[in-house]
Amino acid sequence: MQGIKVGQVVGRASYNCDILFRVIAVNGSNVELFGEEMRLVADAPVNDLVIMEETERKQHSKLFQEKEESCYQLFRQDRRLIREQTEYEITSGYTEKHAFFELPGRILHIDGDPLYLKKCTAVYDRLGVPVYGVSIPEKEMPLQVGSLIEMVRPDILVVTGHDAYMKNKGGKDELKAYRNSKYFIDAVKEARKVVPYMDNLVIFAGACQSYFQAILRAGANFASSPERINIHALDPVYVVAKVSLTPFMDRVGLWDLLKHTLTGERGMGGIETTGKLRRGIPVEQEEMEE
């Protein structure tokens, strides 16, 4: 097919256009692609690409939006239950009236895709989670993560972008078979040089089909992808938002956490971790009136 341009949304005919991609670069007869909804990077020959019409894109997008909204509503429901429990504890079983304020864990979100970063930031804002977001190419993440941690002083770090497992280059336990897992692993190692303890800095790292086991061994609390499947662009957001909004005296339930993601335990995993939310009193009168 002729006329493929950077920025176009396409599907791969050989995969029945199951995933929509953005064209990132055209190199002669080959094209580099980033997933529209999935954190997947791929190469494809030009003659395998199908330009997606606006109506097809809208239909595809609608399905993902419905899934995203379902995850959001489930998250909000759990959040209300936690807050009701907090109110009960702070008010001595509702026998005394006490207002309180909450300080969610602060997130540093480093993303290899600026469009995904914008989408993720919008969801953080919707969930009421404080975030500092920056877009950096994956290969530069290990070089910049340390200084960003020093500057932002986050409670939670996200290192994500695009990745892919290429079985023609090696087995699942060979780092050379992964597109960007090396950079995620190195970024986690650099972050742990700054903050060694897992409960002082909670780390999520990885993208589609990433080398899950190696990322955890590097020092991450959570990672993708245990079964080397594609993960949704927002999966990292729901994982770390759950940590941010869980009280620091509580552990984040792993199964409870994974139910908030779009890909579940096949795409996400991790270790027991304490929450980052802190509560306080009293509330200023001006805040109560607002």
Short mmCIF file of C-alpha atoms in Angstrom, two decimals:
data_model
loop_
_atom_site.label_atom_id
_atom_site.label_comp_id
_atom_site.label_asym_id
_atom_site.label_seq_id
_atom_site.Cartn_x
_atom_site.Cartn_y
_atom_site.Cartn_z
CA MET A 1 0.00 0.00 0.00
CA GLN A 2 1.29 3.44 -0.91
CA GLY A 3 0.69 6.72 0.88
CA ILE A 4 1.28 5.59 4.48
CA LYS A 5 2.19 8.65 6.54
CA VAL A 6 3.39 9.35 10.07
CA GLY A 7 0.45 9.90 12.40
CA GLN A 8 -2.06 7.77 10.51
CA VAL A 9 -4.03 5.12 12.38
CA VAL A 10 -3.70 1.68 10.80
CA GLY A 11 -4.31 -2.02 11.40
CA ARG A 12 -2.28 -5.05 10.32
CA ALA A 13 -4.09 -7.19 7.75
CA SER A 14 -2.17 -10.30 8.82
CA TYR A 15 -3.64 -9.92 12.33
CA ASN A 16 -7.16 -9.06 11.11
CA CYS A 17 -6.65 -5.49 12.33
CA ASP A 18 -7.17 -6.64 15.94
CA ILE A 19 -5.09 -3.77 17.35
CA LEU A 20 -5.03 -0.20 16.08
CA PHE A 21 -1.65 1.48 15.71
CA ARG A 22 -0.27 4.95 15.09
CA VAL A 23 2.42 5.21 12.43
CA ILE A 24 5.55 6.57 14.13
CA ALA A 25 8.12 6.25 11.34
CA VAL A 26 8.22 5.11 7.73
CA ASN A 27 11.50 3.50 6.70
CA GLY A 28 11.20 2.55 3.05
CA SER A 29 8.95 -0.51 2.84
CA ASN A 30 8.78 -0.94 6.63
CA VAL A 31 6.83 1.05 9.21
CA GLU A 32 7.27 1.48 12.96
CA LEU A 33 4.01 1.41 14.92
CA PHE A 34 2.80 2.34 18.40
CA GLY A 35 -0.45 0.87 19.74
CA GLU A 36 -3.36 3.30 20.04
CA GLU A 37 -4.75 1.70 23.21
CA MET A 38 -2.16 -0.99 23.99
CA ARG A 39 1.42 -0.25 25.09
CA LEU A 40 2.83 -2.23 22.16
CA VAL A 41 5.52 -1.28 19.66
CA ALA A 42 5.72 -3.17 16.36
CA ASP A 43 7.26 -3.17 12.91
CA ALA A 44 5.28 -4.07 9.80
CA PRO A 45 5.72 -4.01 6.02
CA VAL A 46 3.79 -1.24 4.31
CA ASN A 47 1.81 -3.74 2.22
CA ASP A 48 0.40 -5.35 5.39
CA LEU A 49 -1.18 -2.14 6.64
CA VAL A 50 -4.80 -1.06 6.36
CA ILE A 51 -5.64 2.59 6.92
CA MET A 52 -8.53 2.73 9.37
CA GLU A 53 -11.48 4.92 8.46
CA GLU A 54 -12.96 7.31 11.03
CA THR A 55 -16.06 5.16 11.60
CA GLU A 56 -13.93 2.07 12.27
CA ARG A 57 -11.73 3.99 14.66
CA LYS A 58 -14.75 5.27 16.57
CA GLN A 59 -16.24 1.78 16.90
CA HIS A 60 -12.95 0.39 18.15
CA SER A 61 -12.47 3.32 20.53
CA LYS A 62 -16.00 2.95 21.92
CA LEU A 63 -15.29 -0.62 23.07
CA PHE A 64 -12.20 0.47 24.98
CA GLN A 65 -13.98 3.48 26.46
CA GLU A 66 -16.67 1.20 27.86
CA LYS A 67 -14.01 -1.00 29.48
CA GLU A 68 -12.22 2.06 30.85
CA GLU A 69 -15.42 3.47 32.32
CA SER A 70 -16.23 0.12 33.94
CA CYS A 71 -12.79 0.05 35.61
CA TYR A 72 -13.22 3.65 36.74
CA GLN A 73 -16.62 3.00 38.32
CA LEU A 74 -15.30 -0.09 40.11
CA PHE A 75 -12.38 1.94 41.42
CA ARG A 76 -14.69 4.70 42.65
CA GLN A 77 -16.92 2.17 44.39
CA ASP A 78 -13.99 0.70 46.31
CA ARG A 79 -12.75 4.19 47.10
CA ARG A 80 -16.10 5.11 48.67
CA LEU A 81 -16.01 1.99 50.84
CA ILE A 82 -12.51 2.82 52.09
CA ARG A 83 -13.53 6.39 52.87
CA GLU A 84 -16.63 5.24 54.77
CA GLN A 85 -14.44 2.93 56.83
CA THR A 86 -12.05 5.82 57.51
CA GLU A 87 -14.90 8.05 58.65
CA TYR A 88 -16.11 5.33 61.01
CA GLU A 89 -12.65 4.92 62.54
CA ILE A 90 -11.90 8.64 62.92
CA THR A 91 -15.35 9.47 64.34
CA SER A 92 -15.19 6.63 66.91
CA GLY A 93 -17.99 4.70 65.27
CA TYR A 94 -19.84 7.87 64.22
CA THR A 95 -20.30 8.88 67.89
CA GLU A 96 -18.17 12.01 67.51
CA LYS A 97 -18.10 14.44 64.63
CA HIS A 98 -14.58 14.96 63.24
CA ALA A 99 -13.65 16.28 59.82
CA PHE A 100 -10.39 15.02 58.37
CA PHE A 101 -8.25 15.58 55.32
CA GLU A 102 -6.36 13.10 53.13
CA LEU A 103 -2.93 13.20 51.53
CA PRO A 104 -2.73 10.62 48.69
CA GLY A 105 0.66 9.30 47.64
CA ARG A 106 2.38 11.51 45.05
CA ILE A 107 3.23 9.85 41.72
CA LEU A 108 6.07 10.47 39.29
CA HIS A 109 4.88 9.04 35.96
CA ILE A 110 7.58 8.65 33.29
CA ASP A 111 6.10 7.62 29.95
CA GLY A 112 7.71 6.87 26.60
CA ASP A 113 4.58 8.06 24.78
CA PRO A 114 3.45 11.71 25.18
CA LEU A 115 -0.09 10.91 24.01
CA TYR A 116 -0.42 8.12 26.56
CA LEU A 117 0.99 10.42 29.24
CA LYS A 118 -1.75 12.96 28.50
CA LYS A 119 -4.42 10.25 28.72
CA CYS A 120 -2.98 8.88 31.97
CA THR A 121 -2.74 12.32 33.55
CA ALA A 122 -6.41 12.95 32.81
CA VAL A 123 -7.34 9.75 34.68
CA TYR A 124 -5.10 10.59 37.65
CA ASP A 125 -6.86 13.96 37.88
CA ARG A 126 -10.24 12.27 37.67
CA LEU A 127 -9.28 9.91 40.51
CA GLY A 128 -7.90 12.72 42.66
CA VAL A 129 -4.32 11.43 42.63
CA PRO A 130 -1.42 13.96 42.58
CA VAL A 131 0.98 13.31 39.71
CA TYR A 132 4.03 14.80 38.05
CA GLY A 133 4.23 13.51 34.50
CA VAL A 134 7.12 13.59 32.04
CA SER A 135 7.57 11.99 28.61
CA ILE A 136 11.01 10.52 27.90
CA PRO A 137 12.09 7.99 25.25
CA GLU A 138 12.57 4.58 26.87
CA LYS A 139 16.31 4.43 26.21
CA GLU A 140 16.83 7.71 28.11
CA MET A 141 14.83 6.71 31.19
CA PRO A 142 17.75 5.14 33.10
CA LEU A 143 19.76 8.32 32.55
CA GLN A 144 17.11 10.71 33.88
CA VAL A 145 15.11 8.80 36.48
CA GLY A 146 17.52 9.51 39.35
CA SER A 147 17.48 13.29 38.97
CA LEU A 148 13.70 13.28 38.51
CA ILE A 149 13.24 11.39 41.77
CA GLU A 150 15.51 13.87 43.55
CA MET A 151 13.49 16.76 42.13
CA VAL A 152 9.93 15.43 42.59
CA ARG A 153 10.41 13.30 45.75
CA PRO A 154 7.53 10.98 44.82
CA ASP A 155 5.96 8.23 46.90
CA ILE A 156 5.32 6.17 43.77
CA LEU A 157 7.24 5.86 40.49
CA VAL A 158 5.82 4.68 37.15
CA VAL A 159 8.22 3.80 34.34
CA THR A 160 6.30 2.78 31.23
CA GLY A 161 5.94 3.30 27.50
CA HIS A 162 6.06 0.69 24.73
CA ASP A 163 7.60 -2.76 24.59
CA ALA A 164 7.36 -6.07 22.71
CA TYR A 165 8.60 -9.63 23.05
CA MET A 166 10.16 -10.84 19.80
CA LYS A 167 10.29 -14.64 19.93
CA ASN A 168 12.45 -14.81 16.80
CA LYS A 169 15.24 -13.16 18.82
CA GLY A 170 15.22 -15.48 21.82
CA GLY A 171 13.30 -17.18 24.61
CA LYS A 172 11.16 -15.46 27.24
CA ASP A 173 14.08 -15.55 29.69
CA GLU A 174 16.47 -13.77 27.31
CA LEU A 175 16.60 -10.00 27.64
CA LYS A 176 17.74 -9.58 24.03
CA ALA A 177 14.30 -10.76 22.89
CA TYR A 178 12.58 -7.66 24.32
CA ARG A 179 12.28 -4.29 22.63
CA ASN A 180 12.52 -1.98 25.65
CA SER A 181 12.55 -4.15 28.80
CA LYS A 182 16.28 -3.47 29.28
CA TYR A 183 15.58 0.24 29.70
CA PHE A 184 12.77 -0.38 32.19
CA ILE A 185 15.03 -2.73 34.19
CA ASP A 186 17.92 -0.27 34.20
CA ALA A 187 15.58 2.58 35.19
CA VAL A 188 14.33 0.57 38.17
CA LYS A 189 17.91 -0.19 39.23
CA GLU A 190 18.82 3.49 39.03
CA ALA A 191 15.72 4.43 41.04
CA ARG A 192 16.68 1.94 43.75
CA LYS A 193 20.08 3.58 44.06
CA VAL A 194 18.24 6.73 45.15
CA VAL A 195 15.52 5.08 47.28
CA PRO A 196 16.47 1.47 48.12
CA TYR A 197 13.45 0.47 50.20
CA MET A 198 10.34 -0.85 48.49
CA ASP A 199 7.88 0.72 50.92
CA ASN A 200 9.57 4.13 50.73
CA LEU A 201 9.27 4.28 46.96
CA VAL A 202 6.73 2.03 45.27
CA ILE A 203 7.70 1.29 41.65
CA PHE A 204 5.66 0.07 38.71
CA ALA A 205 7.59 -0.66 35.50
CA GLY A 206 6.88 -2.23 32.14
CA ALA A 207 4.61 -2.13 29.10
CA CYS A 208 3.19 -4.64 26.61
CA GLN A 209 4.84 -8.09 26.75
CA SER A 210 7.63 -6.85 29.07
CA TYR A 211 10.04 -9.15 30.91
CA PHE A 212 8.04 -9.33 34.14
CA GLN A 213 10.38 -11.48 36.24
CA ALA A 214 13.51 -9.45 35.45
CA ILE A 215 11.77 -6.15 36.21
CA LEU A 216 10.69 -7.44 39.64
CA ARG A 217 14.21 -8.74 40.33
CA ALA A 218 15.55 -5.27 39.54
CA GLY A 219 13.52 -3.89 42.46
CA ALA A 220 10.03 -3.03 41.19
CA ASN A 221 6.95 -3.63 43.37
CA PHE A 222 4.73 -4.16 40.32
CA ALA A 223 5.44 -4.97 36.69
CA SER A 224 4.09 -6.25 33.40
CA SER A 225 3.62 -8.69 31.74
CA PRO A 226 3.57 -12.13 33.47
CA GLU A 227 2.16 -13.92 30.41
CA ARG A 228 3.75 -11.57 27.85
CA ILE A 229 0.38 -10.23 26.74
CA ASN A 230 -0.49 -6.70 25.69
CA ILE A 231 -1.50 -4.31 28.46
CA HIS A 232 -3.84 -1.37 28.18
CA ALA A 233 -2.45 2.17 28.24
CA LEU A 234 -4.22 2.88 31.54
CA ASP A 235 -3.32 -0.32 33.42
CA PRO A 236 -0.32 1.27 35.19
CA VAL A 237 -2.56 4.14 36.31
CA TYR A 238 -5.06 1.92 38.10
CA VAL A 239 -2.31 -0.08 39.80
CA VAL A 240 -0.51 2.91 41.30
CA ALA A 241 -3.69 4.91 41.98
CA LYS A 242 -4.83 2.02 44.19
CA VAL A 243 -1.53 2.26 46.10
CA SER A 244 -1.79 6.05 46.33
CA LEU A 245 -5.29 5.90 47.84
CA THR A 246 -4.78 2.96 50.21
CA PRO A 247 -4.02 4.04 53.83
CA PHE A 248 -0.35 3.60 54.73
CA MET A 249 -1.23 1.28 57.62
CA ASP A 250 -2.87 -1.16 55.19
CA ARG A 251 -1.42 -3.53 52.64
CA VAL A 252 -2.63 -3.31 49.07
CA GLY A 253 -4.48 -6.54 48.33
CA LEU A 254 -2.96 -7.96 45.15
CA TRP A 255 -6.14 -9.59 43.85
CA ASP A 256 -8.12 -6.51 44.82
CA LEU A 257 -5.62 -4.38 42.92
CA LEU A 258 -5.63 -6.48 39.75
CA LYS A 259 -9.40 -6.39 39.44
CA HIS A 260 -9.11 -2.68 38.71
CA THR A 261 -6.95 -3.24 35.62
CA LEU A 262 -8.16 -4.05 32.13
CA THR A 263 -5.83 -7.03 31.62
CA GLY A 264 -5.81 -8.57 35.11
CA GLU A 265 -3.23 -11.06 36.41
CA ARG A 266 -2.18 -12.19 32.92
CA GLY A 267 -0.87 -8.71 32.19
CA MET A 268 0.05 -7.35 35.62
CA GLY A 269 1.60 -8.66 38.83
CA GLY A 270 3.66 -7.73 41.83
CA ILE A 271 4.44 -8.16 45.51
CA GLU A 272 2.73 -7.16 48.76
CA THR A 273 3.03 -3.43 49.28
CA THR A 274 1.76 -0.92 51.83
CA GLY A 275 -0.46 1.98 50.81
CA LYS A 276 0.57 5.63 50.67
CA LEU A 277 -2.53 7.56 51.81
CA ARG A 278 -2.24 9.54 55.04
CA ARG A 279 -5.11 11.14 56.94
CA GLY A 280 -5.01 14.15 59.21
CA ILE A 281 -6.96 16.52 61.44
CA PRO A 282 -8.06 19.21 61.97
CA VAL A 283 -9.49 20.63 58.76
CA GLU A 284 -9.25 24.38 58.29
CA GLN A 285 -12.62 26.12 58.55
CA GLU A 286 -12.27 27.51 55.03
CA GLU A 287 -11.82 23.99 53.64
CA MET A 288 -14.90 22.73 55.52
CA GLU A 289 -17.00 25.54 54.06
CA GLU A 290 -15.79 24.72 50.55
#
